[in-house]
Amino acid sequence: MSHKRAQFGTKLGVIAATVGSAVGLGNIWRFPYECGTNGGGAFLLVYIAFVFLLGIPTICAEFALGRHSRKGMPGSFRIASCNKRWDFLGYGAILAAFMILSFYSVVGGWTLDYIFDSCTGLFKQIPNSDRHQQFMNFVSGWRAVAWAIVFLIINFVVMVRGVQKGIEKVSNVMTPLLFVILIVFCVNSLFMPGAAKGLTFLFKPDFSKVTTDVVLRALGQAFFSLSLGMGCLVTYSSYFSDNTPLIKTAFQIGILDTLVAILAGVVIFPAVFTYGMQPAEGPTLVFEVLPNIFHDMPGGNIWSFLFFLLLALASLTSIISVSEVVVAFLCDEFKITRKRAAIIVTAVTCVTATLCSLSFGPLKSLNLFNLFDYISANILMTLGGLGICVFVGWRMKSEHFEQQMRLNSHVPGWLFSYIAGCIRYVCPVGIFIVFIAGLL
Ligand code: TRP
């Protein structure tokens, strides 16, 4: 079966889909909780440094590989190097994709439940002091499992509709709207009594808190948030037209994504201190803090409905991009239809997501949720990013790389040297050191 490979329809569509992939629960749920457990300001500083030094160059590397080969994982390595020796990187990516799909859909399910609760007015009824217990009861039960499965089914529907009709349409509208509503919430948080404390926590670095583990987690968070290290952007860029300027797009993604994460921090931390909560609460942090805000806000139910709707949609555009890695892999390698590939992905993840969700209740001792979260972001993705940079920097023909970087865009010499230098030297060495130090 040979058919023309799908492509994104418009320039806006490319930005919306890639930024839509990057912006998601990673920014609004994962960033505040990682920042909170790893010391605040210092974490943010290391995080930003990693975005520019390692993140944006790795985005460029993924783009060059994807658009040059016009294949996803692991086919792109095979085409660019003419042999199968690099396939293992692709299989690592597929494994990471399944782990991410599993815990991501659980959190996606939480957002769906919160949309529902906003409609019934639950946040207004329950006093803030009962919030923690209420949330723990919810996440440990079957209701959370059911929502995770609903989330996966919605993902399935978009997956089947394909690149232009599915991914692009949803992303175009949602990503800009989320941005606007986040700014409204930031302003609201800035007027809270705990604003000063919250902002100090987020922006004032305390370097005594920086351990090698914190540095590894900042790198993992940067890669997770930018959708890096598992071929997601390789797969998306295989659908780019030749008109897309790759370096410019990479900077747009990096900057917008970081901005959203910082905005989320500005919303959350003032509220954490206002309501006397702990920033180091962990994965449930955001879901316990936000309802307090809505409880005390005029028109809280409407705001919370809007917020969680947009968050759910932002997570949908992200989880679609993770699924797309596996779907493209199954379609390219086994020549099956999109629909069949989507069924396989959904069936497997329904099972693994159930196990992750029950990690908050009956399967606490196994704690697959935290395990998948940690292994995928901090191990598989950082190693995947390392592999991709080494491959693009040293194995892919440098004319091919340069051609992709400069195609239809004016790139000044210094900028090209910066990106190429980072991919060849800074990323491989930097990621390797952070990884080893963090593990020890
Ligand atoms: N970046 C997304 C977020 O911040 C999550 C995501 C989408 C992702 N695609 C990915 C993470 C690929 C790792 C790899 O929510």
Short mmCIF file of C-alpha atoms and ligand atoms in Angstrom, two decimals:
data_model
loop_
_atom_site.label_atom_id
_atom_site.label_comp_id
_atom_site.label_asym_id
_atom_site.label_seq_id
_atom_site.Cartn_x
_atom_site.Cartn_y
_atom_site.Cartn_z
CA MET A 1 0.00 0.00 0.00
CA SER A 2 1.74 3.18 -1.05
CA HIS A 3 0.01 6.49 -0.54
CA LYS A 4 1.15 10.07 -0.25
CA ARG A 5 2.27 10.94 3.25
CA ALA A 6 -0.07 13.28 5.10
CA GLN A 7 0.99 16.89 5.60
CA PHE A 8 -0.07 19.79 7.73
CA GLY A 9 -2.26 22.19 5.77
CA THR A 10 -1.09 25.63 6.86
CA LYS A 11 1.76 27.44 8.60
CA LEU A 12 -0.50 28.25 11.51
CA GLY A 13 -1.40 24.59 11.68
CA VAL A 14 2.26 23.63 12.09
CA ILE A 15 2.77 26.07 14.95
CA ALA A 16 -0.52 25.18 16.58
CA ALA A 17 0.14 21.45 16.38
CA THR A 18 3.74 21.55 17.62
CA VAL A 19 3.04 24.11 20.34
CA GLY A 20 -0.15 22.16 21.07
CA SER A 21 1.99 19.08 21.54
CA ALA A 22 4.40 20.90 23.81
CA VAL A 23 1.84 22.77 25.90
CA GLY A 24 -0.18 20.43 28.05
CA LEU A 25 -0.27 18.83 31.46
CA GLY A 26 3.52 19.01 31.42
CA ASN A 27 3.34 22.76 31.87
CA ILE A 28 0.34 23.14 34.11
CA TRP A 29 0.38 19.97 36.18
CA ARG A 30 3.94 18.58 36.05
CA PHE A 31 5.97 21.80 36.10
CA PRO A 32 4.49 23.23 39.34
CA TYR A 33 4.81 19.92 41.16
CA GLU A 34 8.39 19.27 40.01
CA CYS A 35 9.32 22.88 40.75
CA GLY A 36 7.62 22.60 44.14
CA THR A 37 9.36 19.38 45.20
CA ASN A 38 12.75 20.49 43.86
CA GLY A 39 13.25 23.79 45.56
CA GLY A 40 11.46 26.45 43.50
CA GLY A 41 13.51 29.31 42.05
CA ALA A 42 16.74 27.39 41.54
CA PHE A 43 14.86 24.67 39.68
CA LEU A 44 13.27 27.27 37.41
CA LEU A 45 16.64 28.80 36.61
CA VAL A 46 18.25 25.46 35.73
CA TYR A 47 15.14 24.60 33.74
CA ILE A 48 15.34 27.76 31.61
CA ALA A 49 19.05 27.25 30.99
CA PHE A 50 18.32 23.70 29.78
CA VAL A 51 15.56 24.87 27.45
CA PHE A 52 17.94 27.16 25.56
CA LEU A 53 21.13 25.13 25.77
CA LEU A 54 19.79 21.63 25.27
CA GLY A 55 16.06 21.81 24.50
CA ILE A 56 15.86 24.10 21.46
CA PRO A 57 18.87 22.49 19.73
CA THR A 58 17.36 19.05 20.31
CA ILE A 59 14.09 20.25 18.78
CA CYS A 60 16.11 21.28 15.70
CA ALA A 61 17.79 17.86 15.61
CA GLU A 62 14.43 16.08 15.72
CA PHE A 63 13.04 18.36 13.02
CA ALA A 64 16.00 17.82 10.71
CA LEU A 65 15.76 14.08 11.07
CA GLY A 66 12.00 13.93 10.59
CA ARG A 67 11.65 16.18 7.61
CA HIS A 68 14.71 14.77 5.86
CA SER A 69 13.59 11.17 6.15
CA ARG A 70 9.83 11.75 6.10
CA LYS A 71 9.44 8.85 8.48
CA GLY A 72 8.64 8.43 12.17
CA MET A 73 10.35 6.10 14.64
CA PRO A 74 12.49 4.09 13.98
CA GLY A 75 12.28 4.37 10.18
CA SER A 76 13.83 7.85 10.18
CA PHE A 77 17.12 6.51 11.55
CA ARG A 78 17.18 3.81 8.92
CA ILE A 79 16.62 6.24 6.06
CA ALA A 80 19.12 8.81 7.28
CA SER A 81 21.88 6.28 8.00
CA CYS A 82 21.03 3.54 5.48
CA ASN A 83 21.28 0.80 8.09
CA LYS A 84 19.36 -0.75 10.92
CA ARG A 85 21.90 -0.30 13.65
CA TRP A 86 20.10 2.70 15.17
CA ASP A 87 16.67 1.09 15.37
CA PHE A 88 17.02 0.49 19.09
CA LEU A 89 16.58 4.23 19.68
CA GLY A 90 13.23 3.98 17.95
CA TYR A 91 12.11 1.05 20.07
CA GLY A 92 13.11 2.91 23.24
CA ALA A 93 10.87 5.71 22.02
CA ILE A 94 7.92 3.40 21.54
CA LEU A 95 8.35 2.06 25.07
CA ALA A 96 8.50 5.60 26.44
CA ALA A 97 5.38 6.49 24.48
CA PHE A 98 3.38 3.70 26.14
CA MET A 99 4.54 4.75 29.60
CA ILE A 100 3.65 8.39 28.99
CA LEU A 101 0.27 7.47 27.51
CA SER A 102 -0.48 5.44 30.63
CA PHE A 103 0.04 8.05 33.32
CA TYR A 104 -0.84 11.03 31.14
CA SER A 105 -4.30 9.70 30.47
CA VAL A 106 -4.86 9.25 34.21
CA VAL A 107 -4.18 12.93 34.81
CA GLY A 108 -6.19 13.78 31.68
CA GLY A 109 -9.04 11.88 33.31
CA TRP A 110 -8.73 14.04 36.42
CA THR A 111 -9.21 17.15 34.29
CA LEU A 112 -12.37 15.62 32.78
CA ASP A 113 -13.73 14.91 36.24
CA TYR A 114 -13.05 18.50 37.23
CA ILE A 115 -14.98 19.77 34.22
CA PHE A 116 -17.86 17.66 35.45
CA ASP A 117 -17.48 18.91 39.04
CA SER A 118 -17.49 22.51 37.85
CA CYS A 119 -20.87 21.92 36.23
CA THR A 120 -22.36 20.41 39.36
CA GLY A 121 -20.89 23.22 41.48
CA LEU A 122 -18.94 20.82 43.71
CA PHE A 123 -16.00 23.18 44.32
CA LYS A 124 -18.36 25.70 45.83
CA GLN A 125 -20.07 23.18 48.09
CA ILE A 126 -17.07 21.54 49.69
CA PRO A 127 -15.17 23.63 52.27
CA ASN A 128 -11.48 24.15 51.50
CA SER A 129 -10.44 22.17 54.55
CA ASP A 130 -11.92 18.94 53.12
CA ARG A 131 -10.26 19.35 49.76
CA HIS A 132 -7.34 16.96 50.28
CA GLN A 133 -9.46 14.09 51.56
CA GLN A 134 -12.01 14.59 48.82
CA PHE A 135 -9.38 14.44 46.10
CA MET A 136 -7.65 11.41 47.61
CA ASN A 137 -10.96 9.55 47.72
CA PHE A 138 -11.49 10.33 44.07
CA VAL A 139 -8.07 9.38 42.68
CA SER A 140 -7.89 6.12 44.58
CA GLY A 141 -11.17 4.79 43.21
CA TRP A 142 -12.71 3.42 40.04
CA ARG A 143 -14.26 6.70 39.06
CA ALA A 144 -10.78 8.00 38.18
CA VAL A 145 -10.18 4.87 36.09
CA ALA A 146 -13.40 5.47 34.20
CA TRP A 147 -12.40 9.05 33.36
CA ALA A 148 -8.97 7.93 32.17
CA ILE A 149 -10.66 5.54 29.79
CA VAL A 150 -13.01 8.27 28.56
CA PHE A 151 -9.95 10.40 27.90
CA LEU A 152 -8.34 7.59 25.89
CA ILE A 153 -11.48 7.12 23.86
CA ILE A 154 -11.61 10.81 22.93
CA ASN A 155 -7.96 10.50 21.95
CA PHE A 156 -8.87 7.50 19.81
CA VAL A 157 -11.47 9.47 17.88
CA VAL A 158 -9.04 12.25 17.03
CA MET A 159 -6.30 9.75 16.14
CA VAL A 160 -8.51 8.01 13.61
CA ARG A 161 -9.36 11.27 11.87
CA GLY A 162 -5.70 11.78 11.01
CA VAL A 163 -3.33 14.66 10.69
CA GLN A 164 -5.17 17.54 9.08
CA LYS A 165 -8.71 16.97 10.15
CA GLY A 166 -7.93 15.77 13.65
CA ILE A 167 -4.75 17.18 15.09
CA GLU A 168 -4.66 20.48 13.29
CA LYS A 169 -8.28 21.50 13.81
CA VAL A 170 -8.26 20.92 17.54
CA SER A 171 -4.94 22.65 18.12
CA ASN A 172 -5.69 25.82 16.17
CA VAL A 173 -8.34 27.04 18.53
CA MET A 174 -7.39 25.66 21.91
CA THR A 175 -3.81 26.66 22.42
CA PRO A 176 -4.32 30.45 22.08
CA LEU A 177 -7.42 30.34 24.30
CA LEU A 178 -5.59 28.55 27.09
CA PHE A 179 -2.96 31.25 27.05
CA VAL A 180 -5.53 33.99 27.53
CA ILE A 181 -7.29 32.30 30.41
CA LEU A 182 -4.01 31.59 32.19
CA ILE A 183 -3.27 35.30 32.18
CA VAL A 184 -6.63 36.01 33.83
CA PHE A 185 -5.77 33.54 36.59
CA CYS A 186 -2.31 35.02 37.04
CA VAL A 187 -3.83 38.42 37.73
CA ASN A 188 -6.23 36.85 40.20
CA SER A 189 -3.36 35.08 42.02
CA LEU A 190 -1.29 38.24 42.22
CA PHE A 191 -3.94 39.79 44.48
CA MET A 192 -3.87 36.93 46.99
CA PRO A 193 -2.40 37.42 50.47
CA GLY A 194 0.25 34.77 49.76
CA ALA A 195 1.35 36.38 46.48
CA ALA A 196 4.67 37.71 47.75
CA LYS A 197 5.66 34.41 49.33
CA GLY A 198 4.62 32.46 46.25
CA LEU A 199 6.53 34.65 43.85
CA THR A 200 9.61 34.57 46.08
CA PHE A 201 9.46 30.78 46.08
CA LEU A 202 9.18 30.65 42.30
CA PHE A 203 11.64 33.35 41.31
CA LYS A 204 14.24 33.61 44.06
CA PRO A 205 16.85 30.91 43.51
CA ASP A 206 18.24 29.20 46.58
CA PHE A 207 21.25 27.37 45.26
CA SER A 208 21.69 25.31 48.39
CA LYS A 209 18.72 23.28 47.12
CA VAL A 210 20.41 22.29 43.86
CA THR A 211 21.51 18.68 44.04
CA THR A 212 22.45 16.50 41.06
CA ASP A 213 19.03 14.89 41.32
CA VAL A 214 17.35 18.29 41.03
CA VAL A 215 19.42 18.99 37.90
CA LEU A 216 18.41 15.67 36.32
CA ARG A 217 14.78 16.35 37.10
CA ALA A 218 15.01 19.82 35.55
CA LEU A 219 16.37 18.23 32.39
CA GLY A 220 13.68 15.55 32.42
CA GLN A 221 11.02 18.21 32.89
CA ALA A 222 12.44 20.33 30.03
CA PHE A 223 12.39 17.34 27.67
CA PHE A 224 8.97 16.22 28.83
CA SER A 225 7.49 19.66 28.44
CA LEU A 226 9.02 20.21 24.99
CA SER A 227 7.87 16.74 23.86
CA LEU A 228 11.48 15.72 23.21
CA GLY A 229 13.56 12.59 23.21
CA MET A 230 11.05 10.07 21.94
CA GLY A 231 10.55 11.04 18.34
CA CYS A 232 7.37 13.00 18.78
CA LEU A 233 8.78 15.97 16.91
CA VAL A 234 10.53 13.65 14.44
CA THR A 235 7.13 12.24 13.59
CA TYR A 236 5.40 15.64 13.41
CA SER A 237 8.13 17.17 11.27
CA SER A 238 7.79 14.29 8.84
CA TYR A 239 4.42 15.92 8.06
CA PHE A 240 5.88 19.46 7.62
CA SER A 241 5.99 21.02 4.19
CA ASP A 242 9.32 22.31 2.89
CA ASN A 243 8.19 25.85 3.62
CA THR A 244 8.33 25.48 7.38
CA PRO A 245 11.37 27.31 8.81
CA LEU A 246 12.73 24.79 11.32
CA ILE A 247 14.98 26.90 13.55
CA LYS A 248 12.42 29.67 13.90
CA THR A 249 9.72 27.14 14.76
CA ALA A 250 12.01 25.54 17.35
CA PHE A 251 12.51 28.88 19.12
CA GLN A 252 8.80 29.62 19.03
CA ILE A 253 8.01 26.31 20.69
CA GLY A 254 10.73 26.69 23.31
CA ILE A 255 9.75 30.21 24.28
CA LEU A 256 5.97 29.77 24.28
CA ASP A 257 6.17 26.51 26.21
CA THR A 258 8.41 28.02 28.89
CA LEU A 259 6.14 31.03 29.16
CA VAL A 260 3.12 28.82 29.81
CA ALA A 261 4.99 26.89 32.50
CA ILE A 262 6.02 30.11 34.25
CA LEU A 263 2.46 31.45 34.05
CA ALA A 264 1.23 28.23 35.62
CA GLY A 265 3.76 28.73 38.43
CA VAL A 266 2.53 32.29 38.94
CA VAL A 267 -1.03 30.97 39.24
CA ILE A 268 -0.22 28.10 41.59
CA PHE A 269 2.42 29.20 44.11
CA PRO A 270 0.70 32.33 45.46
CA ALA A 271 -2.34 30.12 46.06
CA VAL A 272 -0.24 27.40 47.73
CA PHE A 273 0.96 29.88 50.35
CA THR A 274 -2.38 31.64 50.66
CA TYR A 275 -4.16 28.40 51.54
CA GLY A 276 -1.39 27.12 53.79
CA MET A 277 -0.46 24.16 51.60
CA GLN A 278 2.92 22.57 50.91
CA PRO A 279 4.69 23.26 47.59
CA ALA A 280 6.33 19.83 47.83
CA GLU A 281 2.99 18.00 47.82
CA GLY A 282 3.80 16.02 44.65
CA PRO A 283 1.67 14.95 41.67
CA THR A 284 -1.62 15.91 43.28
CA LEU A 285 -0.52 19.50 44.03
CA VAL A 286 -2.27 21.41 41.25
CA PHE A 287 -5.51 19.48 41.57
CA GLU A 288 -5.74 20.30 45.27
CA VAL A 289 -4.71 23.93 44.98
CA LEU A 290 -6.89 25.04 42.07
CA PRO A 291 -10.29 24.17 43.58
CA ASN A 292 -9.49 26.50 46.49
CA ILE A 293 -8.97 29.32 44.05
CA PHE A 294 -12.28 28.62 42.33
CA HIS A 295 -14.06 28.25 45.64
CA ASP A 296 -13.16 31.81 46.63
CA MET A 297 -13.42 33.46 43.23
CA PRO A 298 -16.56 35.30 42.11
CA GLY A 299 -18.14 33.21 39.36
CA GLY A 300 -15.82 30.38 40.33
CA ASN A 301 -17.83 27.60 38.73
CA ILE A 302 -17.78 29.24 35.33
CA TRP A 303 -14.07 30.01 35.54
CA SER A 304 -13.21 26.52 36.65
CA PHE A 305 -15.32 25.03 33.90
CA LEU A 306 -13.49 27.10 31.30
CA PHE A 307 -10.09 26.43 32.80
CA PHE A 308 -10.42 22.66 32.96
CA LEU A 309 -12.04 22.50 29.57
CA LEU A 310 -9.07 24.26 28.04
CA LEU A 311 -6.62 22.19 30.09
CA ALA A 312 -8.33 18.99 28.97
CA LEU A 313 -8.12 20.12 25.35
CA ALA A 314 -4.47 21.14 25.73
CA SER A 315 -3.70 17.72 27.16
CA LEU A 316 -5.60 16.15 24.33
CA THR A 317 -3.42 17.89 21.72
CA SER A 318 -0.40 16.60 23.65
CA ILE A 319 -1.50 13.02 24.14
CA ILE A 320 -2.45 12.88 20.46
CA SER A 321 1.15 13.69 19.61
CA VAL A 322 2.42 10.88 21.83
CA SER A 323 -0.03 8.42 20.28
CA GLU A 324 0.97 9.59 16.83
CA VAL A 325 4.50 8.26 17.43
CA VAL A 326 3.14 4.76 17.96
CA VAL A 327 0.48 5.02 15.25
CA ALA A 328 3.01 6.22 12.66
CA PHE A 329 5.33 3.40 13.75
CA LEU A 330 2.65 0.73 13.36
CA CYS A 331 1.43 2.14 10.02
CA ASP A 332 4.94 2.51 8.54
CA GLU A 333 6.47 -0.72 9.81
CA PHE A 334 3.57 -3.14 9.63
CA LYS A 335 1.57 -1.47 6.83
CA ILE A 336 -1.68 -1.54 8.79
CA THR A 337 -4.39 1.12 8.59
CA ARG A 338 -4.53 4.13 10.90
CA LYS A 339 -7.71 2.86 12.42
CA ARG A 340 -6.31 -0.51 13.30
CA ALA A 341 -3.17 1.07 14.74
CA ALA A 342 -5.30 3.39 16.84
CA ILE A 343 -7.32 0.46 18.18
CA ILE A 344 -4.17 -1.38 19.25
CA VAL A 345 -2.75 1.68 21.01
CA THR A 346 -6.01 2.43 22.80
CA ALA A 347 -6.57 -1.16 23.92
CA VAL A 348 -3.09 -1.55 25.41
CA THR A 349 -3.14 1.82 27.15
CA CYS A 350 -6.59 1.25 28.65
CA VAL A 351 -5.04 -1.61 30.62
CA THR A 352 -1.82 0.13 31.62
CA ALA A 353 -3.64 3.37 32.49
CA THR A 354 -5.96 1.42 34.80
CA LEU A 355 -2.93 0.02 36.62
CA CYS A 356 -1.45 3.52 36.92
CA SER A 357 -4.68 5.01 38.19
CA LEU A 358 -5.10 2.31 40.83
CA SER A 359 -1.59 3.16 42.06
CA PHE A 360 -3.27 5.80 44.19
CA GLY A 361 -5.49 3.17 45.78
CA PRO A 362 -5.36 -0.65 45.83
CA LEU A 363 -2.06 -0.88 43.91
CA LYS A 364 -0.21 1.61 46.07
CA SER A 365 2.68 -0.72 46.77
CA LEU A 366 3.42 -1.11 43.06
CA ASN A 367 3.10 2.62 42.34
CA LEU A 368 3.32 2.24 38.58
CA PHE A 369 2.23 5.87 38.17
CA ASN A 370 5.35 7.39 39.71
CA LEU A 371 7.55 4.70 38.22
CA PHE A 372 6.37 5.32 34.64
CA ASP A 373 6.53 9.07 35.16
CA TYR A 374 10.11 8.88 36.46
CA ILE A 375 11.46 6.30 34.01
CA SER A 376 9.98 7.89 30.90
CA ALA A 377 10.88 11.52 31.59
CA ASN A 378 14.15 11.19 33.47
CA ILE A 379 15.62 8.09 31.85
CA LEU A 380 14.15 7.13 28.48
CA MET A 381 13.61 10.66 27.19
CA THR A 382 16.95 12.05 28.29
CA LEU A 383 18.74 9.05 26.79
CA GLY A 384 16.56 9.29 23.67
CA GLY A 385 17.44 12.97 23.29
CA LEU A 386 21.10 12.09 23.72
CA GLY A 387 20.83 9.43 21.03
CA ILE A 388 19.05 11.73 18.60
CA CYS A 389 21.64 14.50 19.07
CA VAL A 390 24.54 12.08 18.59
CA PHE A 391 22.86 10.64 15.51
CA VAL A 392 22.03 13.98 13.89
CA GLY A 393 25.32 15.59 14.91
CA TRP A 394 27.69 12.79 13.95
CA ARG A 395 25.98 10.20 11.80
CA MET A 396 23.53 12.06 9.56
CA LYS A 397 25.25 13.68 6.55
CA SER A 398 26.03 17.27 7.50
CA GLU A 399 24.86 18.55 4.10
CA HIS A 400 21.47 17.02 4.78
CA PHE A 401 21.32 18.60 8.19
CA GLU A 402 22.34 22.02 6.92
CA GLN A 403 19.94 21.80 4.00
CA GLN A 404 17.02 21.14 6.37
CA MET A 405 18.01 23.96 8.70
CA ARG A 406 18.29 26.50 5.91
CA LEU A 407 15.49 25.37 3.62
CA ASN A 408 13.25 28.33 2.75
CA SER A 409 14.48 30.44 5.61
CA HIS A 410 17.24 32.94 6.17
CA VAL A 411 19.47 31.69 8.97
CA PRO A 412 22.43 33.89 9.97
CA GLY A 413 25.80 32.11 10.21
CA TRP A 414 26.17 32.52 13.97
CA LEU A 415 22.75 31.05 14.63
CA PHE A 416 23.45 28.03 12.49
CA SER A 417 26.79 27.53 14.24
CA TYR A 418 25.11 27.83 17.65
CA ILE A 419 22.53 25.18 16.83
CA ALA A 420 24.97 22.84 15.08
CA GLY A 421 27.55 23.27 17.86
CA CYS A 422 24.99 22.54 20.55
CA ILE A 423 23.77 19.42 18.76
CA ARG A 424 27.29 18.06 18.18
CA TYR A 425 29.00 18.95 21.45
CA VAL A 426 26.93 20.65 24.13
CA CYS A 427 23.91 18.32 24.06
CA PRO A 428 25.70 14.96 24.00
CA VAL A 429 28.20 15.95 26.70
CA GLY A 430 25.69 17.95 28.76
CA ILE A 431 22.95 15.35 28.77
CA PHE A 432 25.42 12.57 29.52
CA ILE A 433 26.90 14.34 32.53
CA VAL A 434 23.52 15.34 33.94
CA PHE A 435 22.20 11.84 33.47
CA ILE A 436 25.09 10.02 35.12
CA ALA A 437 25.39 12.50 37.97
CA GLY A 438 21.65 12.42 38.57
CA LEU A 439 21.50 8.65 38.74
CA LEU A 440 24.42 8.27 41.12
N1 TRP B 1 4.86 18.03 26.17
C1 TRP B 1 3.58 17.58 26.59
C2 TRP B 1 3.19 18.32 27.85
O1 TRP B 1 3.89 19.17 28.29
C3 TRP B 1 3.54 16.10 26.77
C4 TRP B 1 4.01 15.41 25.56
C5 TRP B 1 3.46 15.46 24.34
C6 TRP B 1 5.16 14.65 25.45
N2 TRP B 1 4.20 14.75 23.46
C7 TRP B 1 5.26 14.25 24.10
C8 TRP B 1 6.12 14.27 26.34
C9 TRP B 1 6.31 13.49 23.68
C10 TRP B 1 7.15 13.54 25.91
C11 TRP B 1 7.27 13.15 24.57
O2 TRP B 1 2.18 18.06 28.41
#
